[in-house]
PDB file of N, CA, C and O in Angstrom:
ATOM      1  N   MET A   9      11.725  -0.566   2.109  1.00  0.00           N
ATOM      2  CA  MET A   9      11.412   0.980   2.957  1.00  0.00           C
ATOM      3  C   MET A   9      10.005   0.943   4.025  1.00  0.00           C
ATOM      4  O   MET A   9       9.733   1.402   4.351  1.00  0.00           O
ATOM      5  N   PHE A  10       8.917  -0.313   2.786  1.00  0.00           N
ATOM      6  CA  PHE A  10       7.604  -0.478   3.621  1.00  0.00           C
ATOM      7  C   PHE A  10       8.074  -0.937   5.798  1.00  0.00           C
ATOM      8  O   PHE A  10       6.877   0.226   5.858  1.00  0.00           O
ATOM      9  N   GLU A  11       8.540  -1.832   5.181  1.00  0.00           N
ATOM     10  CA  GLU A  11       8.779  -1.737   7.679  1.00  0.00           C
ATOM     11  C   GLU A  11       8.806  -0.838   7.844  1.00  0.00           C
ATOM     12  O   GLU A  11       8.400  -0.827   8.823  1.00  0.00           O
ATOM     13  N   LEU A  12      10.070   0.224   7.092  1.00  0.00           N
ATOM     14  CA  LEU A  12      10.164   1.480   7.579  1.00  0.00           C
ATOM     15  C   LEU A  12       8.813   2.941   7.920  1.00  0.00           C
ATOM     16  O   LEU A  12       9.369   3.599   8.921  1.00  0.00           O
ATOM     17  N   MET A  13       8.048   2.410   6.899  1.00  0.00           N
ATOM     18  CA  MET A  13       7.563   3.661   6.762  1.00  0.00           C
ATOM     19  C   MET A  13       6.844   4.235   7.318  1.00  0.00           C
ATOM     20  O   MET A  13       5.702   3.898   7.807  1.00  0.00           O
ATOM     21  N   ALA A  14       5.963   1.796   7.775  1.00  0.00           N
ATOM     22  CA  ALA A  14       4.544   1.925   8.700  1.00  0.00           C
ATOM     23  C   ALA A  14       4.612   2.176   9.893  1.00  0.00           C
ATOM     24  O   ALA A  14       3.614   2.611   9.286  1.00  0.00           O
ATOM     25  N   PRO A  15       5.535   2.693  10.926  1.00  0.00           N
ATOM     26  CA  PRO A  15       5.189   2.904  11.620  1.00  0.00           C
ATOM     27  C   PRO A  15       5.402   4.012  12.115  1.00  0.00           C
ATOM     28  O   PRO A  15       4.002   5.142  12.290  1.00  0.00           O
ATOM     29  N   ILE A  16       6.037   4.305  11.050  1.00  0.00           N
ATOM     30  CA  ILE A  16       6.344   6.437  10.957  1.00  0.00           C
ATOM     31  C   ILE A  16       4.129   7.238  10.094  1.00  0.00           C
ATOM     32  O   ILE A  16       4.060   7.671  10.903  1.00  0.00           O
ATOM     33  N   MET A  17       3.977   5.958   9.211  1.00  0.00           N
ATOM     34  CA  MET A  17       2.710   5.632   8.974  1.00  0.00           C
ATOM     35  C   MET A  17       1.136   5.564   9.896  1.00  0.00           C
ATOM     36  O   MET A  17       0.229   6.529   9.887  1.00  0.00           O
ATOM     37  N   GLY A  18       1.778   5.212  10.620  1.00  0.00           N
ATOM     38  CA  GLY A  18       0.661   4.487  12.495  1.00  0.00           C
ATOM     39  C   GLY A  18       0.075   3.013  11.888  1.00  0.00           C
ATOM     40  O   GLY A  18      -1.111   2.758  13.364  1.00  0.00           O
ATOM     41  N   PHE A  19       1.532   2.265  11.369  1.00  0.00           N
ATOM     42  CA  PHE A  19       1.334   0.507  10.910  1.00  0.00           C
ATOM     43  C   PHE A  19       1.827   0.324  11.892  1.00  0.00           C
ATOM     44  O   PHE A  19       3.031   0.620  11.612  1.00  0.00           O
ATOM     45  N   GLN A  20       0.994  -0.813  11.709  1.00  0.00           N
ATOM     46  CA  GLN A  20       2.065  -2.131  12.468  1.00  0.00           C
ATOM     47  C   GLN A  20       2.443  -3.065  10.671  1.00  0.00           C
ATOM     48  O   GLN A  20       1.223  -3.369  10.367  1.00  0.00           O
ATOM     49  N   PHE A  21       3.816  -2.326  10.772  1.00  0.00           N
ATOM     50  CA  PHE A  21       4.172  -3.823   9.154  1.00  0.00           C
ATOM     51  C   PHE A  21       3.288  -5.748   9.515  1.00  0.00           C
ATOM     52  O   PHE A  21       3.314  -5.807  10.539  1.00  0.00           O
ATOM     53  N   ASP A  22       3.048  -5.245   7.975  1.00  0.00           N
ATOM     54  CA  ASP A  22       2.234  -6.701   8.216  1.00  0.00           C
ATOM     55  C   ASP A  22       2.990  -7.332   7.403  1.00  0.00           C
ATOM     56  O   ASP A  22       2.476  -6.834   5.350  1.00  0.00           O
ATOM     57  N   GLU A  23       4.100  -8.192   7.597  1.00  0.00           N
ATOM     58  CA  GLU A  23       4.472  -9.705   6.369  1.00  0.00           C
ATOM     59  C   GLU A  23       3.782 -10.178   4.771  1.00  0.00           C
ATOM     60  O   GLU A  23       4.140  -9.375   4.269  1.00  0.00           O
ATOM     61  N   ASP A  24       2.292 -10.342   4.580  1.00  0.00           N
ATOM     62  CA  ASP A  24       1.685 -10.764   4.626  1.00  0.00           C
ATOM     63  C   ASP A  24       1.098 -10.034   3.429  1.00  0.00           C
ATOM     64  O   ASP A  24       0.508 -10.527   2.213  1.00  0.00           O
ATOM     65  N   ALA A  25       0.313  -8.925   4.245  1.00  0.00           N
ATOM     66  CA  ALA A  25      -1.068  -7.988   3.222  1.00  0.00           C
ATOM     67  C   ALA A  25       1.007  -7.786   2.173  1.00  0.00           C
ATOM     68  O   ALA A  25       0.475  -7.527   0.507  1.00  0.00           O
ATOM     69  N   TYR A  26       2.270  -6.898   2.600  1.00  0.00           N
ATOM     70  CA  TYR A  26       3.344  -6.377   1.841  1.00  0.00           C
ATOM     71  C   TYR A  26       3.474  -7.922   0.632  1.00  0.00           C
ATOM     72  O   TYR A  26       3.289  -7.266   0.498  1.00  0.00           O
ATOM     73  N   GLN A  27       3.669  -8.989   1.342  1.00  0.00           N
ATOM     74  CA  GLN A  27       3.823  -9.802   0.410  1.00  0.00           C
ATOM     75  C   GLN A  27       2.944 -10.183  -1.145  1.00  0.00           C
ATOM     76  O   GLN A  27       2.839 -10.000  -2.084  1.00  0.00           O
ATOM     77  N   HIS A  28       0.965  -9.559  -0.557  1.00  0.00           N
ATOM     78  CA  HIS A  28      -0.054  -9.586  -1.421  1.00  0.00           C
ATOM     79  C   HIS A  28       0.533  -8.417  -2.644  1.00  0.00           C
ATOM     80  O   HIS A  28       0.163  -8.342  -3.711  1.00  0.00           O
ATOM     81  N   LEU A  29       1.042  -7.490  -2.257  1.00  0.00           N
ATOM     82  CA  LEU A  29       1.855  -5.710  -2.960  1.00  0.00           C
ATOM     83  C   LEU A  29       2.271  -6.143  -3.820  1.00  0.00           C
ATOM     84  O   LEU A  29       2.586  -5.886  -5.367  1.00  0.00           O
ATOM     85  N   VAL A  30       3.561  -6.976  -3.050  1.00  0.00           N
ATOM     86  CA  VAL A  30       4.549  -7.013  -4.295  1.00  0.00           C
ATOM     87  C   VAL A  30       4.140  -8.180  -5.365  1.00  0.00           C
ATOM     88  O   VAL A  30       4.302  -8.691  -6.480  1.00  0.00           O
ATOM     89  N   ASP A  31       3.474  -9.068  -5.066  1.00  0.00           N
ATOM     90  CA  ASP A  31       3.215 -10.421  -5.813  1.00  0.00           C
ATOM     91  C   ASP A  31       2.637  -9.870  -6.550  1.00  0.00           C
ATOM     92  O   ASP A  31       2.499 -10.125  -7.973  1.00  0.00           O
ATOM     93  N   THR A  32       0.897  -9.653  -6.779  1.00  0.00           N
ATOM     94  CA  THR A  32      -0.308  -9.604  -6.951  1.00  0.00           C
ATOM     95  C   THR A  32       0.617  -7.427  -8.158  1.00  0.00           C
ATOM     96  O   THR A  32      -0.482  -7.815  -9.266  1.00  0.00           O
ATOM     97  N   HIS A  33       0.828  -6.854  -7.129  1.00  0.00           N
ATOM     98  CA  HIS A  33       0.388  -5.921  -7.800  1.00  0.00           C
ATOM     99  C   HIS A  33       1.744  -4.676  -8.944  1.00  0.00           C
ATOM    100  O   HIS A  33       2.713  -4.196  -9.114  1.00  0.00           O
ATOM    101  N   TYR A  34       3.164  -5.388  -7.817  1.00  0.00           N
ATOM    102  CA  TYR A  34       4.752  -5.933  -8.675  1.00  0.00           C
ATOM    103  C   TYR A  34       4.987  -6.637  -9.500  1.00  0.00           C
ATOM    104  O   TYR A  34       5.510  -6.218 -10.794  1.00  0.00           O
ATOM    105  N   LYS A  35       5.487  -7.284  -9.007  1.00  0.00           N
ATOM    106  CA  LYS A  35       5.901  -9.319 -10.350  1.00  0.00           C
ATOM    107  C   LYS A  35       4.749  -9.128 -10.737  1.00  0.00           C
ATOM    108  O   LYS A  35       5.927  -9.331 -11.961  1.00  0.00           O
ATOM    109  N   ALA A  36       3.647  -9.534 -10.902  1.00  0.00           N
ATOM    110  CA  ALA A  36       2.787  -9.668 -12.034  1.00  0.00           C
ATOM    111  C   ALA A  36       2.672  -9.040 -12.980  1.00  0.00           C
ATOM    112  O   ALA A  36       2.431  -9.868 -14.193  1.00  0.00           O
ATOM    113  N   VAL A  37       2.664  -7.884 -12.977  1.00  0.00           N
ATOM    114  CA  VAL A  37       3.261  -6.829 -13.860  1.00  0.00           C
ATOM    115  C   VAL A  37       4.134  -5.976 -14.002  1.00  0.00           C
ATOM    116  O   VAL A  37       3.886  -4.540 -14.652  1.00  0.00           O
ATOM    117  N   ASP A  38       5.045  -6.634 -14.149  1.00  0.00           N
ATOM    118  CA  ASP A  38       6.410  -5.849 -14.149  1.00  0.00           C
ATOM    119  C   ASP A  38       6.626  -4.519 -13.831  1.00  0.00           C
ATOM    120  O   ASP A  38       6.890  -3.624 -14.442  1.00  0.00           O
ATOM    121  N   ARG A  39       6.206  -3.948 -12.382  1.00  0.00           N
ATOM    122  CA  ARG A  39       6.445  -2.998 -12.190  1.00  0.00           C
ATOM    123  C   ARG A  39       7.122  -2.084 -11.758  1.00  0.00           C
ATOM    124  O   ARG A  39       7.953  -2.763 -10.243  1.00  0.00           O
ATOM    125  N   PRO A  40       7.973  -1.280 -11.769  1.00  0.00           N
ATOM    126  CA  PRO A  40       9.393  -1.160 -10.917  1.00  0.00           C
ATOM    127  C   PRO A  40       9.660  -0.743 -10.068  1.00  0.00           C
ATOM    128  O   PRO A  40       7.942  -0.200  -9.746  1.00  0.00           O
ATOM    129  N   PHE A  41       9.910  -0.905  -8.806  1.00  0.00           N
ATOM    130  CA  PHE A  41      10.644  -0.203  -7.981  1.00  0.00           C
ATOM    131  C   PHE A  41      10.609   1.372  -7.895  1.00  0.00           C
ATOM    132  O   PHE A  41      11.345   0.862  -8.160  1.00  0.00           O
ATOM    133  N   ARG A  42       9.865   2.915  -6.953  1.00  0.00           N
ATOM    134  CA  ARG A  42      10.007   3.628  -7.409  1.00  0.00           C
ATOM    135  C   ARG A  42      10.707   3.656  -5.754  1.00  0.00           C
ATOM    136  O   ARG A  42       9.317   3.532  -4.799  1.00  0.00           O
ATOM    137  N   ALA A  43      11.262   5.377  -4.945  1.00  0.00           N
ATOM    138  CA  ALA A  43      11.429   5.287  -3.754  1.00  0.00           C
ATOM    139  C   ALA A  43      10.124   6.077  -3.852  1.00  0.00           C
ATOM    140  O   ALA A  43      10.029   5.137  -2.074  1.00  0.00           O
ATOM    141  N   CYS A  44       9.744   6.714  -3.813  1.00  0.00           N
ATOM    142  CA  CYS A  44       8.054   7.279  -3.245  1.00  0.00           C
ATOM    143  C   CYS A  44       7.024   6.694  -2.972  1.00  0.00           C
ATOM    144  O   CYS A  44       6.004   7.137  -2.571  1.00  0.00           O
ATOM    145  N   GLN A  45       7.551   4.734  -3.813  1.00  0.00           N
ATOM    146  CA  GLN A  45       5.816   5.163  -3.578  1.00  0.00           C
ATOM    147  C   GLN A  45       5.497   4.165  -1.720  1.00  0.00           C
ATOM    148  O   GLN A  45       4.125   4.162  -1.055  1.00  0.00           O
ATOM    149  N   PRO A  46       6.616   3.691  -1.715  1.00  0.00           N
ATOM    150  CA  PRO A  46       5.901   3.255  -0.289  1.00  0.00           C
ATOM    151  C   PRO A  46       5.521   4.660   0.635  1.00  0.00           C
ATOM    152  O   PRO A  46       4.510   4.197   1.841  1.00  0.00           O
ATOM    153  N   ARG A  47       5.531   5.651   0.460  1.00  0.00           N
ATOM    154  CA  ARG A  47       4.683   6.052   0.984  1.00  0.00           C
ATOM    155  C   ARG A  47       4.125   6.547   0.517  1.00  0.00           C
ATOM    156  O   ARG A  47       2.719   7.091   1.875  1.00  0.00           O
ATOM    157  N   ASP A  48       3.335   6.999  -0.380  1.00  0.00           N
ATOM    158  CA  ASP A  48       2.285   7.098  -1.605  1.00  0.00           C
ATOM    159  C   ASP A  48       1.152   6.153  -1.672  1.00  0.00           C
ATOM    160  O   ASP A  48       0.123   6.602  -0.532  1.00  0.00           O
ATOM    161  N   LEU A  49       1.318   4.913  -1.126  1.00  0.00           N
ATOM    162  CA  LEU A  49       0.693   3.534  -1.301  1.00  0.00           C
ATOM    163  C   LEU A  49      -0.055   3.772   0.466  1.00  0.00           C
ATOM    164  O   LEU A  49      -0.964   3.379   0.807  1.00  0.00           O
ATOM    165  N   LEU A  50       1.277   3.707   1.628  1.00  0.00           N
ATOM    166  CA  LEU A  50       1.022   3.736   2.610  1.00  0.00           C
ATOM    167  C   LEU A  50       0.213   4.578   2.889  1.00  0.00           C
ATOM    168  O   LEU A  50      -1.248   5.237   4.478  1.00  0.00           O
ATOM    169  N   LEU A  51       0.375   6.445   1.972  1.00  0.00           N
ATOM    170  CA  LEU A  51      -1.302   7.200   2.553  1.00  0.00           C
ATOM    171  C   LEU A  51      -2.348   7.119   1.830  1.00  0.00           C
ATOM    172  O   LEU A  51      -3.537   6.773   2.800  1.00  0.00           O
ATOM    173  N   GLN A  52      -2.195   6.826   0.917  1.00  0.00           N
ATOM    174  CA  GLN A  52      -4.300   5.450   0.063  1.00  0.00           C
ATOM    175  C   GLN A  52      -4.074   4.777   1.420  1.00  0.00           C
ATOM    176  O   GLN A  52      -5.928   4.812   1.001  1.00  0.00           O
ATOM    177  N   VAL A  53      -4.010   3.266   2.059  1.00  0.00           N
ATOM    178  CA  VAL A  53      -4.375   2.947   2.152  1.00  0.00           C
ATOM    179  C   VAL A  53      -4.758   3.690   3.993  1.00  0.00           C
ATOM    180  O   VAL A  53      -5.547   3.272   4.576  1.00  0.00           O
ATOM    181  N   LYS A  54      -3.455   5.030   4.486  1.00  0.00           N
ATOM    182  CA  LYS A  54      -4.429   5.180   5.876  1.00  0.00           C
ATOM    183  C   LYS A  54      -5.621   5.627   5.566  1.00  0.00           C
ATOM    184  O   LYS A  54      -6.287   6.081   5.798  1.00  0.00           O
ATOM    185  N   ASN A  55      -6.282   6.697   4.283  1.00  0.00           N
ATOM    186  CA  ASN A  55      -6.913   7.278   3.567  1.00  0.00           C
ATOM    187  C   ASN A  55      -7.556   6.493   3.639  1.00  0.00           C
ATOM    188  O   ASN A  55      -9.166   6.611   3.538  1.00  0.00           O
ATOM    189  N   PHE A  56      -7.732   4.796   2.554  1.00  0.00           N
ATOM    190  CA  PHE A  56      -8.331   4.089   2.329  1.00  0.00           C
ATOM    191  C   PHE A  56      -9.379   3.735   3.889  1.00  0.00           C
ATOM    192  O   PHE A  56     -10.493   4.199   4.291  1.00  0.00           O
ATOM    193  N   CYS A  57      -9.062   3.434   5.021  1.00  0.00           N
ATOM    194  CA  CYS A  57      -8.483   2.983   6.457  1.00  0.00           C
ATOM    195  C   CYS A  57      -9.829   4.062   7.320  1.00  0.00           C
ATOM    196  O   CYS A  57     -11.091   4.029   7.884  1.00  0.00           O
ATOM    197  N   THR A  58      -9.534   5.674   6.699  1.00  0.00           N
ATOM    198  CA  THR A  58     -10.004   6.286   7.402  1.00  0.00           C
ATOM    199  C   THR A  58     -11.283   6.612   7.284  1.00  0.00           C
ATOM    200  O   THR A  58     -12.543   7.313   7.419  1.00  0.00           O
ATOM    201  N   TYR A  59     -11.680   6.437   5.267  1.00  0.00           N
ATOM    202  CA  TYR A  59     -13.079   6.471   4.308  1.00  0.00           C
ATOM    203  C   TYR A  59     -13.881   5.682   4.708  1.00  0.00           C
ATOM    204  O   TYR A  59     -14.655   6.180   5.029  1.00  0.00           O
ATOM    205  N   LYS A  60     -13.390   4.441   4.962  1.00  0.00           N
ATOM    206  CA  LYS A  60     -14.416   2.933   5.798  1.00  0.00           C
ATOM    207  C   LYS A  60     -13.899   3.155   6.968  1.00  0.00           C
ATOM    208  O   LYS A  60     -15.073   2.042   7.076  1.00  0.00           O
ATOM    209  N   GLU A  61     -13.568   3.592   8.060  1.00  0.00           N
ATOM    210  CA  GLU A  61     -14.172   3.962   9.604  1.00  0.00           C
ATOM    211  C   GLU A  61     -13.249   2.558   9.863  1.00  0.00           C
ATOM    212  O   GLU A  61     -13.988   1.753  10.164  1.00  0.00           O
ATOM    213  N   LEU A  62     -12.301   2.225   9.073  1.00  0.00           N
ATOM    214  CA  LEU A  62     -11.577   1.000   9.698  1.00  0.00           C
ATOM    215  C   LEU A  62     -10.044   1.213  10.253  1.00  0.00           C
ATOM    216  O   LEU A  62      -9.993   2.404  10.922  1.00  0.00           O
ATOM    217  N   PRO A  63     -10.304  -0.035  11.640  1.00  0.00           N
ATOM    218  CA  PRO A  63      -8.538   0.544  12.548  1.00  0.00           C
ATOM    219  C   PRO A  63      -7.367   1.140  11.188  1.00  0.00           C
ATOM    220  O   PRO A  63      -8.524  -0.550  10.005  1.00  0.00           O
ATOM    221  N   ARG A  64      -6.986   1.582  12.124  1.00  0.00           N
ATOM    222  CA  ARG A  64      -5.011   0.992  10.395  1.00  0.00           C
ATOM    223  C   ARG A  64      -4.716  -0.019  10.663  1.00  0.00           C
ATOM    224  O   ARG A  64      -4.402  -0.306  12.009  1.00  0.00           O
ATOM    225  N   LYS A  65      -4.923  -0.256   9.009  1.00  0.00           N
ATOM    226  CA  LYS A  65      -4.378  -1.527   9.149  1.00  0.00           C
ATOM    227  C   LYS A  65      -3.758  -2.057   7.608  1.00  0.00           C
ATOM    228  O   LYS A  65      -4.333  -1.804   7.496  1.00  0.00           O
ATOM    229  N   LEU A  66      -2.221  -3.167   7.419  1.00  0.00           N
ATOM    230  CA  LEU A  66      -2.905  -3.278   6.072  1.00  0.00           C
ATOM    231  C   LEU A  66      -3.210  -4.232   5.967  1.00  0.00           C
ATOM    232  O   LEU A  66      -3.706  -5.037   6.661  1.00  0.00           O
ATOM    233  N   SER A  67      -4.073  -4.475   5.079  1.00  0.00           N
ATOM    234  CA  SER A  67      -3.934  -5.471   4.738  1.00  0.00           C
ATOM    235  C   SER A  67      -4.028  -5.502   3.352  1.00  0.00           C
ATOM    236  O   SER A  67      -3.559  -4.993   1.747  1.00  0.00           O
ATOM    237  N   ALA A  68      -4.378  -6.434   2.332  1.00  0.00           N
ATOM    238  CA  ALA A  68      -4.279  -7.191   1.293  1.00  0.00           C
ATOM    239  C   ALA A  68      -5.534  -6.642  -0.124  1.00  0.00           C
ATOM    240  O   ALA A  68      -5.296  -5.948  -0.326  1.00  0.00           O
ATOM    241  N   GLU A  69      -6.597  -5.964   1.040  1.00  0.00           N
ATOM    242  CA  GLU A  69      -7.897  -4.965   0.289  1.00  0.00           C
ATOM    243  C   GLU A  69      -7.723  -3.700   0.626  1.00  0.00           C
ATOM    244  O   GLU A  69      -7.465  -3.018  -0.629  1.00  0.00           O
ATOM    245  N   ALA A  70      -6.744  -3.325   1.379  1.00  0.00           N
ATOM    246  CA  ALA A  70      -6.177  -1.612   2.021  1.00  0.00           C
ATOM    247  C   ALA A  70      -4.959  -1.833   0.234  1.00  0.00           C
ATOM    248  O   ALA A  70      -5.112  -0.405  -0.491  1.00  0.00           O
ATOM    249  N   PHE A  71      -4.479  -2.759   0.307  1.00  0.00           N
ATOM    250  CA  PHE A  71      -3.959  -2.448  -0.385  1.00  0.00           C
ATOM    251  C   PHE A  71      -3.791  -2.535  -1.754  1.00  0.00           C
ATOM    252  O   PHE A  71      -3.661  -1.212  -2.576  1.00  0.00           O
ATOM    253  N   ASP A  72      -5.099  -3.310  -2.290  1.00  0.00           N
ATOM    254  CA  ASP A  72      -5.939  -3.112  -3.693  1.00  0.00           C
ATOM    255  C   ASP A  72      -5.482  -2.177  -4.204  1.00  0.00           C
ATOM    256  O   ASP A  72      -6.133  -1.456  -4.993  1.00  0.00           O
ATOM    257  N   PHE A  73      -6.114  -1.537  -2.700  1.00  0.00           N
ATOM    258  CA  PHE A  73      -7.827  -0.010  -3.178  1.00  0.00           C
ATOM    259  C   PHE A  73      -6.169   1.530  -3.027  1.00  0.00           C
ATOM    260  O   PHE A  73      -6.354   2.035  -4.163  1.00  0.00           O
ATOM    261  N   ALA A  74      -5.179   0.732  -2.629  1.00  0.00           N
ATOM    262  CA  ALA A  74      -4.573   2.064  -2.912  1.00  0.00           C
ATOM    263  C   ALA A  74      -3.903   2.187  -4.127  1.00  0.00           C
ATOM    264  O   ALA A  74      -2.957   3.027  -5.006  1.00  0.00           O
ATOM    265  N   VAL A  75      -3.136   0.656  -5.187  1.00  0.00           N
ATOM    266  CA  VAL A  75      -2.444   0.876  -5.566  1.00  0.00           C
ATOM    267  C   VAL A  75      -3.342   1.480  -7.148  1.00  0.00           C
ATOM    268  O   VAL A  75      -3.116   1.640  -8.233  1.00  0.00           O
ATOM    269  N   GLU A  76      -4.807   0.620  -7.137  1.00  0.00           N
ATOM    270  CA  GLU A  76      -6.263   1.050  -8.419  1.00  0.00           C
ATOM    271  C   GLU A  76      -5.471   2.701  -8.656  1.00  0.00           C
ATOM    272  O   GLU A  76      -5.796   3.021  -9.407  1.00  0.00           O
ATOM    273  N   ASN A  77      -6.102   3.611  -7.351  1.00  0.00           N
ATOM    274  CA  ASN A  77      -5.904   5.804  -7.065  1.00  0.00           C
ATOM    275  C   ASN A  77      -4.508   5.658  -7.665  1.00  0.00           C
ATOM    276  O   ASN A  77      -4.824   6.228  -7.947  1.00  0.00           O
ATOM    277  N   TYR A  78      -3.482   4.489  -6.774  1.00  0.00           N
ATOM    278  CA  TYR A  78      -2.568   4.774  -7.359  1.00  0.00           C
ATOM    279  C   TYR A  78      -2.303   5.323  -8.855  1.00  0.00           C
ATOM    280  O   TYR A  78      -0.561   6.183  -9.185  1.00  0.00           O
ATOM    281  N   PHE A  79      -1.895   3.897  -9.760  1.00  0.00           N
ATOM    282  CA  PHE A  79      -1.682   3.918 -10.457  1.00  0.00           C
ATOM    283  C   PHE A  79      -2.790   4.662 -11.266  1.00  0.00           C
ATOM    284  O   PHE A  79      -2.258   3.159 -12.776  1.00  0.00           O
ATOM    285  N   SER A  80      -3.673   4.529 -11.308  1.00  0.00           N
ATOM    286  CA  SER A  80      -5.131   5.080 -12.852  1.00  0.00           C
ATOM    287  C   SER A  80      -4.366   5.943 -13.542  1.00  0.00           C
ATOM    288  O   SER A  80      -3.656   6.595 -13.467  1.00  0.00           O
ATOM    289  N   VAL A  81      -5.140   5.392 -14.768  1.00  0.00           N
ATOM    290  CA  VAL A  81      -4.577   5.974 -15.744  1.00  0.00           C
ATOM    291  C   VAL A  81      -6.038   7.472 -16.265  1.00  0.00           C
ATOM    292  O   VAL A  81      -6.552   6.661 -16.104  1.00  0.00           O
ATOM    293  N   MET A  82      -5.066   8.128 -16.049  1.00  0.00           N
ATOM    294  CA  MET A  82      -6.441   9.559 -16.239  1.00  0.00           C
ATOM    295  C   MET A  82      -6.658   9.803 -17.665  1.00  0.00           C
ATOM    296  O   MET A  82      -5.614  10.003 -19.166  1.00  0.00           O
TER     297      MET A  82
END
């Protein structure tokens, strides 16, 4: 779903960044995948790039930021 949603959100899909996301933030912590997460996390990455005035590009750093925000506990 990430590969399908990335162009819709204005990104070119990046296999390395995606694999970092899966290995670090899903498999390592035994987090289940949900259908809404590709859209939600890519929106977080888009906001990260906009705020940091970076080109809209998928990266490990951007996914780390997105996961930290999206899965934060209040």
